[in-house]
Tab-separated table of C-alpha atoms in Angstrom:
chain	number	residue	atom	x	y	z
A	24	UNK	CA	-85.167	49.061	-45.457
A	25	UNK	CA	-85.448	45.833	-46.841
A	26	UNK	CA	-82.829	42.962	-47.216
A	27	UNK	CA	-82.437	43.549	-50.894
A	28	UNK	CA	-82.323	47.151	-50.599
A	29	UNK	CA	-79.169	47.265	-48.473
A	30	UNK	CA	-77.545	44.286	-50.172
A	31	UNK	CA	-77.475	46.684	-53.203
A	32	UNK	CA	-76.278	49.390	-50.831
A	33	UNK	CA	-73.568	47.439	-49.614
A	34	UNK	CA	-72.427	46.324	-52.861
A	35	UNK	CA	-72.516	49.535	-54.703
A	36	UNK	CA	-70.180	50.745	-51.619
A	37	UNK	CA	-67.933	47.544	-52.178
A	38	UNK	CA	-67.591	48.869	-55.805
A	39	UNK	CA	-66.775	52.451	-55.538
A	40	UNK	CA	-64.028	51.389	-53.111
A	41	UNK	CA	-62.929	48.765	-55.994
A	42	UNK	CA	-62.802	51.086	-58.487
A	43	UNK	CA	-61.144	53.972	-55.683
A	44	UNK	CA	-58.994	51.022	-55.402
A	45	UNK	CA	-57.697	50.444	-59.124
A	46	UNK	CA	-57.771	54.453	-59.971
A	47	UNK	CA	-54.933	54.385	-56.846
A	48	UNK	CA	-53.083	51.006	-58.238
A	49	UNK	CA	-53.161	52.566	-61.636
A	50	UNK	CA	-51.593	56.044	-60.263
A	51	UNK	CA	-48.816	54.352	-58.469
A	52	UNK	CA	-47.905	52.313	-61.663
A	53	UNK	CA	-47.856	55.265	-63.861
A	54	UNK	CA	-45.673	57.033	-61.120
A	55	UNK	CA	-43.361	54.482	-61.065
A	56	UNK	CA	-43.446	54.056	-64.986
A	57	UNK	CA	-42.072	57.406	-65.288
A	58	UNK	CA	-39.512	56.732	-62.684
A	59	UNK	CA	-38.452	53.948	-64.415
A	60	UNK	CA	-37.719	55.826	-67.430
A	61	UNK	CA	-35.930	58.295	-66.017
A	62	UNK	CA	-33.864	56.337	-63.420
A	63	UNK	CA	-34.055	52.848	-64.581
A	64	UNK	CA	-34.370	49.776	-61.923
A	65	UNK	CA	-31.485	50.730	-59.828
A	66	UNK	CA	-32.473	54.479	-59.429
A	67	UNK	CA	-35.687	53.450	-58.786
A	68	UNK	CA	-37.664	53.159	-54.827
A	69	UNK	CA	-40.673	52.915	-53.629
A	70	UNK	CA	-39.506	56.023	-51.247
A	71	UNK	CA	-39.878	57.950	-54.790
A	72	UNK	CA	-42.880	56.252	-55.956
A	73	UNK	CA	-44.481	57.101	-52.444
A	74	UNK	CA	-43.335	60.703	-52.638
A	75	UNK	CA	-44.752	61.129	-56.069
A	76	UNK	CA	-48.236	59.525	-55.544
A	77	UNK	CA	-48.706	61.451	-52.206
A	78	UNK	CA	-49.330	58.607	-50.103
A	79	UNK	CA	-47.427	56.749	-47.285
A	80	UNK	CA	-44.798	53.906	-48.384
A	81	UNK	CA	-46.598	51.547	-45.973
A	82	UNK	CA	-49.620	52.052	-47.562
A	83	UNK	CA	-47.786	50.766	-51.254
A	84	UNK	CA	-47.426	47.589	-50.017
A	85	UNK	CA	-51.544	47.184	-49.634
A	86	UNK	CA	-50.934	47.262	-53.391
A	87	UNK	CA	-47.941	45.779	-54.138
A	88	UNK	CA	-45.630	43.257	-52.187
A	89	UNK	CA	-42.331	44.444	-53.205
A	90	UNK	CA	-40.642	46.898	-55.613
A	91	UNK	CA	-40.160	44.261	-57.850
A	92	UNK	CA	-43.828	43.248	-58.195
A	93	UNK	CA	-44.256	46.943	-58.720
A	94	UNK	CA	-41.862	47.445	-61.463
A	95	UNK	CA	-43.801	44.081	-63.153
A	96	UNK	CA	-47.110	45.394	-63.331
A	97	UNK	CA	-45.199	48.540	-64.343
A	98	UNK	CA	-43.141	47.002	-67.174
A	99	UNK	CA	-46.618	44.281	-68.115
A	100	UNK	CA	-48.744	47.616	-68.582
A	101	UNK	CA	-46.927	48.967	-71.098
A	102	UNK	CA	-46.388	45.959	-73.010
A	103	UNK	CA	-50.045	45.696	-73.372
A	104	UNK	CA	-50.182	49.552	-73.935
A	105	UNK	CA	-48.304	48.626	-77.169
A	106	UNK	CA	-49.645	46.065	-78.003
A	107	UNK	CA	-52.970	47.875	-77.621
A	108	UNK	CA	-51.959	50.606	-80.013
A	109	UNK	CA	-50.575	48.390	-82.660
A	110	UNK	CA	-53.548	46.191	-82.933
A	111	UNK	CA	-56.123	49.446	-82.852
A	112	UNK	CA	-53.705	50.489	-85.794
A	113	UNK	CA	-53.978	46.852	-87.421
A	114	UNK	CA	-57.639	47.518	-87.418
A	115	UNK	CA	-57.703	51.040	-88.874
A	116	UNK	CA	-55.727	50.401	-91.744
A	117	UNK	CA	-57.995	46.991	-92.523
A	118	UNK	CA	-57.757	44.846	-95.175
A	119	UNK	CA	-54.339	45.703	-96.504
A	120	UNK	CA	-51.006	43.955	-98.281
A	121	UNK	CA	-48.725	42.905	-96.296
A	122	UNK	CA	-46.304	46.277	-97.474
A	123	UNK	CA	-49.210	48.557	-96.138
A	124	UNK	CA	-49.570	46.863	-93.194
A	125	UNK	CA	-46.136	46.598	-91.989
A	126	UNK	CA	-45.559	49.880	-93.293
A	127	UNK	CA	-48.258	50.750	-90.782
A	128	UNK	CA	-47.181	48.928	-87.453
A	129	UNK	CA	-43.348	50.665	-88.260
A	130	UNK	CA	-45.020	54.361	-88.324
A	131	UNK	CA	-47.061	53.133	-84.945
A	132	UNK	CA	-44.199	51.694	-83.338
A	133	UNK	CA	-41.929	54.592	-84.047
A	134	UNK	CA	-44.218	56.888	-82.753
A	135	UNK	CA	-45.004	55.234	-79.810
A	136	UNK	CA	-41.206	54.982	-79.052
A	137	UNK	CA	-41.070	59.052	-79.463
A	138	UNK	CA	-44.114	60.407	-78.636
A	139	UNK	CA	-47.242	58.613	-77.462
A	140	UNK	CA	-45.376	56.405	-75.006
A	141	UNK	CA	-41.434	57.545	-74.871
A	142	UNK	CA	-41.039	55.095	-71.355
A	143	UNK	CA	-41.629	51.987	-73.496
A	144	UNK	CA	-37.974	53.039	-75.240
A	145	UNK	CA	-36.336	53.993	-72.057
A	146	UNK	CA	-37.390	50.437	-70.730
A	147	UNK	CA	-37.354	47.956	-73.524
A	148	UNK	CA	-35.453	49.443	-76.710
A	149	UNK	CA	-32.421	50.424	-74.452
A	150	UNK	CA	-32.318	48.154	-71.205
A	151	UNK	CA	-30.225	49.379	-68.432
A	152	UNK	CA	-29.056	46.907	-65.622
A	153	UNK	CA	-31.877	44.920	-64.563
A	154	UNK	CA	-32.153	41.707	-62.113
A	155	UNK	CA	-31.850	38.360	-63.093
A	156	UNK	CA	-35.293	37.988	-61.978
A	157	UNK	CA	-37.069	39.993	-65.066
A	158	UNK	CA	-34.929	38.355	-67.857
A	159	UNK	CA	-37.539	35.808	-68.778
A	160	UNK	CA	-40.962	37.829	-68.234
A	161	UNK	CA	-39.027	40.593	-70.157
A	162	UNK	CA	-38.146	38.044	-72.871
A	163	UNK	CA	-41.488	36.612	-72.901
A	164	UNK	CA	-42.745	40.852	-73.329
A	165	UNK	CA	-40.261	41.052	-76.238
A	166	UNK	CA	-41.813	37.657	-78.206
A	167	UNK	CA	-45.383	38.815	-77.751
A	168	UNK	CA	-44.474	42.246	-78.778
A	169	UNK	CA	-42.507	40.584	-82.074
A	170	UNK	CA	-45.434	38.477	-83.090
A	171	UNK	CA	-47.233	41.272	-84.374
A	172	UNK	CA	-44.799	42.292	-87.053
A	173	UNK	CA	-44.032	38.909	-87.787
A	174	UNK	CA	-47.023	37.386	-88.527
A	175	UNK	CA	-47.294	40.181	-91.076
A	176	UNK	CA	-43.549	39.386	-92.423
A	177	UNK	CA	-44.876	35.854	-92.769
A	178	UNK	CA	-47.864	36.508	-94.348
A	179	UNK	CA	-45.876	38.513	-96.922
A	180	UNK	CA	-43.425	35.803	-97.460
A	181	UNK	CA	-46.056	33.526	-98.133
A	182	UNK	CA	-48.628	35.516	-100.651
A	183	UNK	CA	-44.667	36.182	-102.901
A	184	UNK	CA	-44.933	39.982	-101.322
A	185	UNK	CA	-41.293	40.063	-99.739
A	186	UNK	CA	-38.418	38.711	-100.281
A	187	UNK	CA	-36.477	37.505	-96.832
A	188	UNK	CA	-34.067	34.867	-96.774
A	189	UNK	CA	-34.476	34.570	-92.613
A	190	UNK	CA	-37.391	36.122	-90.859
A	191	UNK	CA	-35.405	35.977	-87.976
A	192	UNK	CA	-32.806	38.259	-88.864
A	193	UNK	CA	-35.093	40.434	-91.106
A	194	UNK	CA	-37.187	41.320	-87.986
A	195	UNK	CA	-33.883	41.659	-85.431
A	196	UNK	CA	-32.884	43.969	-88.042
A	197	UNK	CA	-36.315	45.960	-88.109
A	198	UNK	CA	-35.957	46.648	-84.131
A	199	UNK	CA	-32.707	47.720	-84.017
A	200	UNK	CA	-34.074	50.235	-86.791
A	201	UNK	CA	-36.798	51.044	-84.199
A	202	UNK	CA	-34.487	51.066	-80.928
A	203	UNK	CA	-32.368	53.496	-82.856
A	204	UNK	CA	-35.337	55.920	-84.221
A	205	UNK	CA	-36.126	55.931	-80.428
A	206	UNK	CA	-32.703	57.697	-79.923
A	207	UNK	CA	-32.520	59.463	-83.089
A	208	UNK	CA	-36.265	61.338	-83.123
A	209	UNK	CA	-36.292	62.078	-79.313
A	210	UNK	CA	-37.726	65.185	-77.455
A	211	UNK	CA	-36.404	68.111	-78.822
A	212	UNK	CA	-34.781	67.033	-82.077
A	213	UNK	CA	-36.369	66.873	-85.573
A	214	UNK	CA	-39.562	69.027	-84.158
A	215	UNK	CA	-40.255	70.562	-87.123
A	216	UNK	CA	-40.148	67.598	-89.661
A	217	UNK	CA	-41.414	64.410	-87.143
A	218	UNK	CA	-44.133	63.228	-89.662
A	219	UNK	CA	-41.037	62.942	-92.774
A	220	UNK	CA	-38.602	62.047	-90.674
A	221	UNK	CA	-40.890	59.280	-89.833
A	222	UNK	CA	-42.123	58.290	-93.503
A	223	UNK	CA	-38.538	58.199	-94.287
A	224	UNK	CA	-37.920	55.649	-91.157
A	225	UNK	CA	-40.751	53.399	-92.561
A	226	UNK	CA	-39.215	53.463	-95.940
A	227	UNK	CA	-35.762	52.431	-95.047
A	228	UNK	CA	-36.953	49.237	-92.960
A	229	UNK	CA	-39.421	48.192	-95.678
A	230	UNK	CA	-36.147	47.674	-97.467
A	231	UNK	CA	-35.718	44.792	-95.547
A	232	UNK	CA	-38.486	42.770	-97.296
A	233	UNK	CA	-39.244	44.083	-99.819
């Protein structure tokens, strides 16, 4: 066998263990997203997590350091999850007004709060007791997460589309609209009319611009 020949060997091998690796990493976060949700931080520990994923807790911490670097990855994840979603919807809908587009991230956001991704609600749009230690990366979650309805809100205040006398307070008010459809359009309630309960969600926050 020549030298080449088993350098490829060996780093094919390094690379199905890599990706062995990340499918395992990614498990343990989803575990303990859904732990999360249910429990919050304090009902959370890695003795669950462990239990969940089928593996040993000493073998967690080949993966993460702590249960708070666990529950960071956990809570980073699905701000990018979100963010993910709203900017594939950004690009679906196109070139759009301002109304249309907002109107669109409002209708993704809701429905990511009550169906595609329920956890992001149970961790962000209601906060239970958390640690002084995730205020900041939390807040820093929350401003990224903002900036894609506000750019919009700004760009609509600027073309003469909406009327808002302080972004600021137009957009607080649009996510308490959002934290509250989280609540109001959970599992098991409005089953049968989602998609107009919904439109009629979008409709009553527009009324904050325009």
């Amino acid at each position: 066998m020549s030298v080449t020949a088993s350098q490829d060997e060996t780093a094919q091998g390094s690379t199905r263990v890599s990706r062995r690796r990340d499918r395992r990493k990614a498990e343990i976060v989803k575990t303990a997203t859904s732990i999360l949700a249910e429990a919050g931080y304090a009902g959370m520990s890695l003795e669950d997590v462990a239990e969940k994923t089928d593996i040993a807790k000493a073998t967690l911490y080949h993966y993460f350091s702590s249960k708070d670097d666990l529950v960071a990855v956990a809570l980073e994840a699905l701000t990018q999850e979100v963010l993910l979603r709203l900017r594939a919807r950004e690009e679906s809908v196109g070139d759009a007004s301002a109304t249309e587009m907002l109107a669109a991230l409002i209708d993704e956001q809701v429905l990511i709060l009550t169906e595609t991704a329920p956890e992001v609600a149970a961790a962000f749009s209601w906060p239970r007791a958390w640690p002084e230690a995730f205020e900041e990366p939390m807040k820093h979650m929350r401003r990224r997460h903002d900036e894609a309805f506000r750019a919009v809100v700004e760009r609509g205040v600027s073309d003469g589309e909406f009327r808002v006398d302080n972004i600021n307070v137009a957009l607080q008010c649009l996510h308490g609209i959002l934290n509250q459809a989280s609540v109001w359009v959970r599992p098991g309630v409005h089953e049968v009319d989602r998609t107009e309960v919904r439109r009629d969600i979008v409709a009553c926050a527009l009324r904050l611009f325009v």
